[in-house]
Amino acid sequence: MADLLVLCNVTDEMRTRLDGGFEYQLAKDLEDVDAWMETQGAAVEYLLTDGHLGVPQNILAGLPNLKAISSYGVGYDSIDTTVTNARGLPVSHTPSVLDDEVATTALLLYLSVMRNFPAEVAHAASGAWERDGGLGLSRSADNRKIGILGLGRIGKAFARKMEPFNADICYTGRSRQDVPYRYFADLAEMAAEVDALVCIAPGGPATHHLVNSEVLRALGPEGVLVNVGRGSVVNEVALVAALDAGEVGGAGLDVFENEPHIPQALRQNPNVVVTPHIGSATVETRRAMGDLSIDNLLEFKARGRMITPVPECSHLFE
Ligand code: NDP
C-alpha cells in the first residue's frame, strides 16, 4: 500500500530518493485518482505536490490519514493554509535553494528589455542585418534606479546581482527592513521614482493586482516592469492597456495571470520579453528543490519535524 501520493512531476533522481524512503504512487499513473483514493487513500500519510498544483480539495478529502504535505517550489499561494492548519497538517516548501536562479532570471529579463536583446538576436540570426542594416539604439542597463516590490530572499539576491550595474536600489513591502536600500511605504510613489520596477512578491489575495494602472502610469513611458513573482500581482489587462498607450516603456515577464496562457498583446509587443515561468528552471536548482522537497518528508517521517515549513504552519511544531 502506498504511504505517499505524488501529484507533481518527479525526476529520475527524485524517484531514486523516494524509492529509499516510501511506498509511493504517482498520480499521473492513475486513470482515476478519486477511485484509487476510495480504496487506497486511507493508507496515504504523505503528499508531494508543487506550487502550481497545490492541494486540490478532492485530494484532501480523499486522504483522511494524511500527516504532512511537501510542496516543490517556494510559492505556495495555491495551498490554502487555513484549511491545512485546521486539519493540523504541516506544509513545507523549498525556499532559499532557488534564490540566485530566480534572481538571474529577473536580471536576464531586465537586461533583455533594456538592451532590446531578443530582437537584436533575431535580427542578426535572420540575416536582416545584412539586408536592412541595424536596428535602432537600445537603452543602457547601467546606472539605473531600480525599485523592488518584495525584497525577500530572491529580491535581495537580485539586488546583489544589480550591484555591478551600479544600480540605485529601493524597495517596497509591508515593512521596512534593516538593509542599505531606501524604503517606500507606497508602491506608486516608488514606481514614480524608478527606471525599472521589479516584482518578486508572492501571489495570493494580499498582493492581487498590486501593480495596477495607477502604478503603471507612475512608472511612466520610459519605465520598465519586470515580474518574476506571481502573475496575479500585476493586472495584466491594465499592463496591456498601459503598454499600448505608451504609458509604460516595456516589460519583462516570466509569470502570467492564467498560465500557460500569455495574452497575444504581450507576446507580440516588441517592447515586451516573455518567458514561460522558467525562474528556477535549471538542472542544478531543480535538483536542489527536488532534494529539499523529499528531505522535508524524510525528516517528518523520521523525526516528526520539517526542515522548511511554510511560516503559516510553523506553530504546529512548537
Ligand atoms: P520571501 O518570502 O523571502 O519574500 C517575499 C517578499 O514579498 C518579502 O520581502 C515581503 O516583504 C514581500 N511581501 C509579501 N507580502 C506582501 C504584500 N502583501 N505586499 C507587499 N509586499 C509583500 O519569498 P521569496 O523571495 O523566496 O519568493 C518570492 C516569490 O517569488 C515566491 O512567493 C514565488 O511566488 C516567486 N517565485 C517565482 C519563481 C519563478 O519561477 N518565476 C520561482 C520561485 C519563486 P514584507 O513581508 O515586508 O511585506
PDB file of N, CA, C and O in Angstrom, residues 240-301:
ATOM      1  N   VAL A 240      -1.422  45.614 -20.462  1.00  0.00           N
ATOM      2  CA  VAL A 240      -1.572  45.678 -21.919  1.00  0.00           C
ATOM      3  C   VAL A 240      -2.014  47.078 -22.331  1.00  0.00           C
ATOM      4  O   VAL A 240      -1.466  47.671 -23.271  1.00  0.00           O
ATOM      5  N   ALA A 241      -2.984  47.628 -21.610  1.00  0.00           N
ATOM      6  CA  ALA A 241      -3.501  48.969 -21.940  1.00  0.00           C
ATOM      7  C   ALA A 241      -2.400  50.016 -21.790  1.00  0.00           C
ATOM      8  O   ALA A 241      -2.239  50.896 -22.649  1.00  0.00           O
ATOM      9  N   ALA A 242      -1.613  49.909 -20.719  1.00  0.00           N
ATOM     10  CA  ALA A 242      -0.555  50.904 -20.468  1.00  0.00           C
ATOM     11  C   ALA A 242       0.542  50.808 -21.531  1.00  0.00           C
ATOM     12  O   ALA A 242       1.067  51.838 -21.992  1.00  0.00           O
ATOM     13  N   LEU A 243       0.865  49.574 -21.937  1.00  0.00           N
ATOM     14  CA  LEU A 243       1.887  49.412 -22.992  1.00  0.00           C
ATOM     15  C   LEU A 243       1.372  49.974 -24.320  1.00  0.00           C
ATOM     16  O   LEU A 243       2.083  50.689 -25.029  1.00  0.00           O
ATOM     17  N   ASP A 244       0.118  49.641 -24.638  1.00  0.00           N
ATOM     18  CA  ASP A 244      -0.463  50.104 -25.904  1.00  0.00           C
ATOM     19  C   ASP A 244      -0.542  51.635 -25.955  1.00  0.00           C
ATOM     20  O   ASP A 244      -0.356  52.244 -27.009  1.00  0.00           O
ATOM     21  N   ALA A 245      -0.825  52.234 -24.812  1.00  0.00           N
ATOM     22  CA  ALA A 245      -0.966  53.703 -24.760  1.00  0.00           C
ATOM     23  C   ALA A 245       0.391  54.394 -24.613  1.00  0.00           C
ATOM     24  O   ALA A 245       0.451  55.635 -24.559  1.00  0.00           O
ATOM     25  N   GLY A 246       1.458  53.608 -24.517  1.00  0.00           N
ATOM     26  CA  GLY A 246       2.791  54.212 -24.342  1.00  0.00           C
ATOM     27  C   GLY A 246       2.987  54.792 -22.949  1.00  0.00           C
ATOM     28  O   GLY A 246       3.893  55.586 -22.710  1.00  0.00           O
ATOM     29  N   GLU A 247       2.129  54.368 -21.997  1.00  0.00           N
ATOM     30  CA  GLU A 247       2.275  54.889 -20.627  1.00  0.00           C
ATOM     31  C   GLU A 247       3.395  54.177 -19.882  1.00  0.00           C
ATOM     32  O   GLU A 247       3.879  54.670 -18.858  1.00  0.00           O
ATOM     33  N   VAL A 248       3.759  52.980 -20.384  1.00  0.00           N
ATOM     34  CA  VAL A 248       4.890  52.228 -19.827  1.00  0.00           C
ATOM     35  C   VAL A 248       5.804  51.860 -20.983  1.00  0.00           C
ATOM     36  O   VAL A 248       5.331  51.557 -22.085  1.00  0.00           O
ATOM     37  N   GLY A 249       7.118  51.875 -20.729  1.00  0.00           N
ATOM     38  CA  GLY A 249       8.057  51.678 -21.823  1.00  0.00           C
ATOM     39  C   GLY A 249       8.223  50.243 -22.287  1.00  0.00           C
ATOM     40  O   GLY A 249       8.379  49.969 -23.473  1.00  0.00           O
ATOM     41  N   GLY A 250       8.202  49.284 -21.349  1.00  0.00           N
ATOM     42  CA  GLY A 250       8.430  47.895 -21.726  1.00  0.00           C
ATOM     43  C   GLY A 250       8.246  46.985 -20.528  1.00  0.00           C
ATOM     44  O   GLY A 250       8.070  47.450 -19.395  1.00  0.00           O
ATOM     45  N   ALA A 251       8.287  45.684 -20.805  1.00  0.00           N
ATOM     46  CA  ALA A 251       8.108  44.733 -19.705  1.00  0.00           C
ATOM     47  C   ALA A 251       8.868  43.446 -19.994  1.00  0.00           C
ATOM     48  O   ALA A 251       8.997  43.032 -21.142  1.00  0.00           O
ATOM     49  N   GLY A 252       9.357  42.826 -18.915  1.00  0.00           N
ATOM     50  CA  GLY A 252       9.991  41.513 -18.972  1.00  0.00           C
ATOM     51  C   GLY A 252       9.247  40.609 -18.004  1.00  0.00           C
ATOM     52  O   GLY A 252       9.244  40.864 -16.801  1.00  0.00           O
ATOM     53  N   LEU A 253       8.577  39.589 -18.524  1.00  0.00           N
ATOM     54  CA  LEU A 253       7.639  38.826 -17.697  1.00  0.00           C
ATOM     55  C   LEU A 253       7.921  37.323 -17.750  1.00  0.00           C
ATOM     56  O   LEU A 253       7.995  36.747 -18.834  1.00  0.00           O
ATOM     57  N   ASP A 254       8.040  36.711 -16.572  1.00  0.00           N
ATOM     58  CA  ASP A 254       8.214  35.259 -16.501  1.00  0.00           C
ATOM     59  C   ASP A 254       6.949  34.579 -15.975  1.00  0.00           C
ATOM     60  O   ASP A 254       6.816  33.373 -16.074  1.00  0.00           O
ATOM     61  N   VAL A 255       6.048  35.387 -15.411  1.00  0.00           N
ATOM     62  CA  VAL A 255       4.827  34.836 -14.799  1.00  0.00           C
ATOM     63  C   VAL A 255       3.609  35.606 -15.299  1.00  0.00           C
ATOM     64  O   VAL A 255       3.699  36.799 -15.595  1.00  0.00           O
ATOM     65  N   PHE A 256       2.465  34.894 -15.362  1.00  0.00           N
ATOM     66  CA  PHE A 256       1.270  35.442 -16.005  1.00  0.00           C
ATOM     67  C   PHE A 256       0.029  35.074 -15.210  1.00  0.00           C
ATOM     68  O   PHE A 256       0.043  34.120 -14.426  1.00  0.00           O
ATOM     69  N   GLU A 257      -1.044  35.808 -15.474  1.00  0.00           N
ATOM     70  CA  GLU A 257      -2.253  35.597 -14.666  1.00  0.00           C
ATOM     71  C   GLU A 257      -2.893  34.238 -14.904  1.00  0.00           C
ATOM     72  O   GLU A 257      -3.397  33.625 -13.981  1.00  0.00           O
ATOM     73  N   ASN A 258      -2.928  33.768 -16.165  1.00  0.00           N
ATOM     74  CA  ASN A 258      -3.586  32.486 -16.467  1.00  0.00           C
ATOM     75  C   ASN A 258      -2.631  31.526 -17.167  1.00  0.00           C
ATOM     76  O   ASN A 258      -2.855  31.145 -18.308  1.00  0.00           O
ATOM     77  N   GLU A 259      -1.550  31.173 -16.483  1.00  0.00           N
ATOM     78  CA  GLU A 259      -0.541  30.301 -17.112  1.00  0.00           C
ATOM     79  C   GLU A 259      -1.131  28.947 -17.490  1.00  0.00           C
ATOM     80  O   GLU A 259      -1.964  28.446 -16.746  1.00  0.00           O
ATOM     81  N   PRO A 260      -0.758  28.368 -18.626  1.00  0.00           N
ATOM     82  CA  PRO A 260       0.322  28.808 -19.518  1.00  0.00           C
ATOM     83  C   PRO A 260      -0.123  29.800 -20.605  1.00  0.00           C
ATOM     84  O   PRO A 260       0.617  30.002 -21.565  1.00  0.00           O
ATOM     85  N   HIS A 261      -1.287  30.412 -20.428  1.00  0.00           N
ATOM     86  CA  HIS A 261      -1.731  31.383 -21.443  1.00  0.00           C
ATOM     87  C   HIS A 261      -0.978  32.716 -21.272  1.00  0.00           C
ATOM     88  O   HIS A 261      -0.912  33.248 -20.158  1.00  0.00           O
ATOM     89  N   ILE A 262      -0.443  33.200 -22.370  1.00  0.00           N
ATOM     90  CA  ILE A 262       0.153  34.542 -22.385  1.00  0.00           C
ATOM     91  C   ILE A 262      -0.630  35.349 -23.416  1.00  0.00           C
ATOM     92  O   ILE A 262      -0.707  34.955 -24.587  1.00  0.00           O
ATOM     93  N   PRO A 263      -1.253  36.447 -23.002  1.00  0.00           N
ATOM     94  CA  PRO A 263      -2.042  37.236 -23.959  1.00  0.00           C
ATOM     95  C   PRO A 263      -1.215  37.605 -25.197  1.00  0.00           C
ATOM     96  O   PRO A 263      -0.039  37.973 -25.090  1.00  0.00           O
ATOM     97  N   GLN A 264      -1.864  37.507 -26.344  1.00  0.00           N
ATOM     98  CA  GLN A 264      -1.191  37.804 -27.610  1.00  0.00           C
ATOM     99  C   GLN A 264      -0.601  39.227 -27.597  1.00  0.00           C
ATOM    100  O   GLN A 264       0.485  39.465 -28.129  1.00  0.00           O
ATOM    101  N   ALA A 265      -1.327  40.134 -26.978  1.00  0.00           N
ATOM    102  CA  ALA A 265      -0.867  41.533 -26.945  1.00  0.00           C
ATOM    103  C   ALA A 265       0.491  41.654 -26.252  1.00  0.00           C
ATOM    104  O   ALA A 265       1.268  42.559 -26.560  1.00  0.00           O
ATOM    105  N   LEU A 266       0.770  40.757 -25.321  1.00  0.00           N
ATOM    106  CA  LEU A 266       2.080  40.770 -24.660  1.00  0.00           C
ATOM    107  C   LEU A 266       3.107  40.029 -25.499  1.00  0.00           C
ATOM    108  O   LEU A 266       4.246  40.473 -25.664  1.00  0.00           O
ATOM    109  N   ARG A 267       2.690  38.870 -26.058  1.00  0.00           N
ATOM    110  CA  ARG A 267       3.637  38.068 -26.858  1.00  0.00           C
ATOM    111  C   ARG A 267       4.142  38.839 -28.072  1.00  0.00           C
ATOM    112  O   ARG A 267       5.264  38.666 -28.513  1.00  0.00           O
ATOM    113  N   GLN A 268       3.289  39.682 -28.632  1.00  0.00           N
ATOM    114  CA  GLN A 268       3.651  40.330 -29.900  1.00  0.00           C
ATOM    115  C   GLN A 268       4.121  41.768 -29.750  1.00  0.00           C
ATOM    116  O   GLN A 268       4.424  42.426 -30.736  1.00  0.00           O
ATOM    117  N   ASN A 269       4.165  42.248 -28.530  1.00  0.00           N
ATOM    118  CA  ASN A 269       4.620  43.632 -28.332  1.00  0.00           C
ATOM    119  C   ASN A 269       6.152  43.674 -28.413  1.00  0.00           C
ATOM    120  O   ASN A 269       6.838  42.962 -27.669  1.00  0.00           O
ATOM    121  N   PRO A 270       6.722  44.474 -29.300  1.00  0.00           N
ATOM    122  CA  PRO A 270       8.185  44.499 -29.441  1.00  0.00           C
ATOM    123  C   PRO A 270       8.913  45.009 -28.201  1.00  0.00           C
ATOM    124  O   PRO A 270      10.125  44.792 -28.059  1.00  0.00           O
ATOM    125  N   ASN A 271       8.191  45.658 -27.301  1.00  0.00           N
ATOM    126  CA  ASN A 271       8.831  46.159 -26.078  1.00  0.00           C
ATOM    127  C   ASN A 271       8.673  45.211 -24.889  1.00  0.00           C
ATOM    128  O   ASN A 271       8.989  45.574 -23.760  1.00  0.00           O
ATOM    129  N   VAL A 272       8.156  44.022 -25.186  1.00  0.00           N
ATOM    130  CA  VAL A 272       7.911  43.065 -24.101  1.00  0.00           C
ATOM    131  C   VAL A 272       8.695  41.778 -24.366  1.00  0.00           C
ATOM    132  O   VAL A 272       8.702  41.263 -25.475  1.00  0.00           O
ATOM    133  N   VAL A 273       9.349  41.282 -23.323  1.00  0.00           N
ATOM    134  CA  VAL A 273      10.052  39.992 -23.403  1.00  0.00           C
ATOM    135  C   VAL A 273       9.335  39.029 -22.461  1.00  0.00           C
ATOM    136  O   VAL A 273       9.146  39.342 -21.283  1.00  0.00           O
ATOM    137  N   VAL A 274       8.906  37.893 -22.999  1.00  0.00           N
ATOM    138  CA  VAL A 274       8.191  36.923 -22.159  1.00  0.00           C
ATOM    139  C   VAL A 274       8.956  35.599 -22.107  1.00  0.00           C
ATOM    140  O   VAL A 274       9.556  35.178 -23.091  1.00  0.00           O
ATOM    141  N   THR A 275       8.922  34.962 -20.936  1.00  0.00           N
ATOM    142  CA  THR A 275       9.498  33.615 -20.778  1.00  0.00           C
ATOM    143  C   THR A 275       8.449  32.755 -20.058  1.00  0.00           C
ATOM    144  O   THR A 275       7.619  33.281 -19.307  1.00  0.00           O
ATOM    145  N   PRO A 276       8.481  31.439 -20.302  1.00  0.00           N
ATOM    146  CA  PRO A 276       7.431  30.558 -19.774  1.00  0.00           C
ATOM    147  C   PRO A 276       7.672  30.058 -18.350  1.00  0.00           C
ATOM    148  O   PRO A 276       7.839  28.864 -18.133  1.00  0.00           O
ATOM    149  N   HIS A 277       7.655  30.951 -17.380  1.00  0.00           N
ATOM    150  CA  HIS A 277       7.806  30.609 -15.954  1.00  0.00           C
ATOM    151  C   HIS A 277       9.023  29.690 -15.738  1.00  0.00           C
ATOM    152  O   HIS A 277       8.887  28.586 -15.220  1.00  0.00           O
ATOM    153  N   ILE A 278      10.181  30.206 -16.119  1.00  0.00           N
ATOM    154  CA  ILE A 278      11.416  29.410 -16.018  1.00  0.00           C
ATOM    155  C   ILE A 278      12.346  29.924 -14.921  1.00  0.00           C
ATOM    156  O   ILE A 278      13.536  29.629 -14.927  1.00  0.00           O
ATOM    157  N   GLY A 279      11.791  30.708 -13.998  1.00  0.00           N
ATOM    158  CA  GLY A 279      12.625  31.346 -12.971  1.00  0.00           C
ATOM    159  C   GLY A 279      13.667  30.432 -12.357  1.00  0.00           C
ATOM    160  O   GLY A 279      14.831  30.801 -12.216  1.00  0.00           O
ATOM    161  N   SER A 280      13.267  29.226 -11.966  1.00  0.00           N
ATOM    162  CA  SER A 280      14.192  28.325 -11.259  1.00  0.00           C
ATOM    163  C   SER A 280      14.612  27.143 -12.133  1.00  0.00           C
ATOM    164  O   SER A 280      15.216  26.185 -11.641  1.00  0.00           O
ATOM    165  N   ALA A 281      14.294  27.219 -13.434  1.00  0.00           N
ATOM    166  CA  ALA A 281      14.371  26.019 -14.278  1.00  0.00           C
ATOM    167  C   ALA A 281      15.777  25.716 -14.811  1.00  0.00           C
ATOM    168  O   ALA A 281      16.023  25.776 -16.014  1.00  0.00           O
ATOM    169  N   THR A 282      16.690  25.365 -13.904  1.00  0.00           N
ATOM    170  CA  THR A 282      17.981  24.820 -14.342  1.00  0.00           C
ATOM    171  C   THR A 282      18.147  23.440 -13.703  1.00  0.00           C
ATOM    172  O   THR A 282      17.511  23.142 -12.688  1.00  0.00           O
ATOM    173  N   VAL A 283      19.009  22.639 -14.296  1.00  0.00           N
ATOM    174  CA  VAL A 283      19.247  21.292 -13.777  1.00  0.00           C
ATOM    175  C   VAL A 283      19.654  21.367 -12.304  1.00  0.00           C
ATOM    176  O   VAL A 283      19.117  20.653 -11.446  1.00  0.00           O
ATOM    177  N   GLU A 284      20.585  22.279 -12.006  1.00  0.00           N
ATOM    178  CA  GLU A 284      21.148  22.322 -10.657  1.00  0.00           C
ATOM    179  C   GLU A 284      20.110  22.745  -9.617  1.00  0.00           C
ATOM    180  O   GLU A 284      19.995  22.145  -8.544  1.00  0.00           O
ATOM    181  N   THR A 285      19.367  23.808  -9.957  1.00  0.00           N
ATOM    182  CA  THR A 285      18.414  24.330  -8.971  1.00  0.00           C
ATOM    183  C   THR A 285      17.213  23.406  -8.818  1.00  0.00           C
ATOM    184  O   THR A 285      16.735  23.180  -7.701  1.00  0.00           O
ATOM    185  N   ARG A 286      16.729  22.842  -9.929  1.00  0.00           N
ATOM    186  CA  ARG A 286      15.608  21.903  -9.803  1.00  0.00           C
ATOM    187  C   ARG A 286      16.032  20.658  -9.014  1.00  0.00           C
ATOM    188  O   ARG A 286      15.239  20.073  -8.291  1.00  0.00           O
ATOM    189  N   ARG A 287      17.304  20.267  -9.127  1.00  0.00           N
ATOM    190  CA  ARG A 287      17.797  19.130  -8.335  1.00  0.00           C
ATOM    191  C   ARG A 287      17.750  19.494  -6.840  1.00  0.00           C
ATOM    192  O   ARG A 287      17.282  18.715  -6.016  1.00  0.00           O
ATOM    193  N   ALA A 288      18.214  20.693  -6.532  1.00  0.00           N
ATOM    194  CA  ALA A 288      18.221  21.131  -5.126  1.00  0.00           C
ATOM    195  C   ALA A 288      16.784  21.228  -4.586  1.00  0.00           C
ATOM    196  O   ALA A 288      16.518  20.876  -3.433  1.00  0.00           O
ATOM    197  N   MET A 289      15.864  21.699  -5.419  1.00  0.00           N
ATOM    198  CA  MET A 289      14.466  21.793  -4.989  1.00  0.00           C
ATOM    199  C   MET A 289      13.872  20.400  -4.762  1.00  0.00           C
ATOM    200  O   MET A 289      13.144  20.174  -3.796  1.00  0.00           O
ATOM    201  N   GLY A 290      14.214  19.470  -5.671  1.00  0.00           N
ATOM    202  CA  GLY A 290      13.725  18.093  -5.522  1.00  0.00           C
ATOM    203  C   GLY A 290      14.256  17.472  -4.242  1.00  0.00           C
ATOM    204  O   GLY A 290      13.516  16.851  -3.474  1.00  0.00           O
ATOM    205  N   ASP A 291      15.550  17.675  -4.000  1.00  0.00           N
ATOM    206  CA  ASP A 291      16.152  17.116  -2.782  1.00  0.00           C
ATOM    207  C   ASP A 291      15.471  17.668  -1.534  1.00  0.00           C
ATOM    208  O   ASP A 291      15.116  16.930  -0.619  1.00  0.00           O
ATOM    209  N   LEU A 292      15.284  19.003  -1.498  1.00  0.00           N
ATOM    210  CA  LEU A 292      14.706  19.612  -0.297  1.00  0.00           C
ATOM    211  C   LEU A 292      13.262  19.163  -0.089  1.00  0.00           C
ATOM    212  O   LEU A 292      12.832  18.933   1.045  1.00  0.00           O
ATOM    213  N   SER A 293      12.516  19.027  -1.195  1.00  0.00           N
ATOM    214  CA  SER A 293      11.110  18.617  -1.029  1.00  0.00           C
ATOM    215  C   SER A 293      11.031  17.191  -0.463  1.00  0.00           C
ATOM    216  O   SER A 293      10.145  16.890   0.336  1.00  0.00           O
ATOM    217  N   ILE A 294      11.978  16.340  -0.844  1.00  0.00           N
ATOM    218  CA  ILE A 294      11.979  14.963  -0.316  1.00  0.00           C
ATOM    219  C   ILE A 294      12.572  14.924   1.097  1.00  0.00           C
ATOM    220  O   ILE A 294      12.075  14.222   1.975  1.00  0.00           O
ATOM    221  N   ASP A 295      13.634  15.728   1.317  1.00  0.00           N
ATOM    222  CA  ASP A 295      14.227  15.781   2.666  1.00  0.00           C
ATOM    223  C   ASP A 295      13.185  16.205   3.706  1.00  0.00           C
ATOM    224  O   ASP A 295      13.197  15.722   4.844  1.00  0.00           O
ATOM    225  N   ASN A 296      12.299  17.118   3.327  1.00  0.00           N
ATOM    226  CA  ASN A 296      11.254  17.537   4.263  1.00  0.00           C
ATOM    227  C   ASN A 296      10.378  16.354   4.669  1.00  0.00           C
ATOM    228  O   ASN A 296      10.033  16.202   5.840  1.00  0.00           O
ATOM    229  N   LEU A 297      10.013  15.516   3.695  1.00  0.00           N
ATOM    230  CA  LEU A 297       9.171  14.352   4.002  1.00  0.00           C
ATOM    231  C   LEU A 297       9.934  13.329   4.833  1.00  0.00           C
ATOM    232  O   LEU A 297       9.400  12.758   5.790  1.00  0.00           O
ATOM    233  N   LEU A 298      11.204  13.095   4.474  1.00  0.00           N
ATOM    234  CA  LEU A 298      12.012  12.118   5.225  1.00  0.00           C
ATOM    235  C   LEU A 298      12.201  12.587   6.668  1.00  0.00           C
ATOM    236  O   LEU A 298      12.118  11.788   7.606  1.00  0.00           O
ATOM    237  N   GLU A 299      12.439  13.887   6.829  1.00  0.00           N
ATOM    238  CA  GLU A 299      12.635  14.440   8.168  1.00  0.00           C
ATOM    239  C   GLU A 299      11.347  14.290   8.995  1.00  0.00           C
ATOM    240  O   GLU A 299      11.386  13.952  10.174  1.00  0.00           O
ATOM    241  N   PHE A 300      10.222  14.517   8.343  1.00  0.00           N
ATOM    242  CA  PHE A 300       8.954  14.384   9.069  1.00  0.00           C
ATOM    243  C   PHE A 300       8.720  12.931   9.454  1.00  0.00           C
ATOM    244  O   PHE A 300       8.312  12.629  10.577  1.00  0.00           O
ATOM    245  N   LYS A 301       9.011  12.032   8.518  1.00  0.00           N
ATOM    246  CA  LYS A 301       8.795  10.610   8.786  1.00  0.00           C
ATOM    247  C   LYS A 301       9.710  10.122   9.927  1.00  0.00           C
ATOM    248  O   LYS A 301       9.279   9.363  10.788  1.00  0.00           O
TER     249      LYS A 301
END
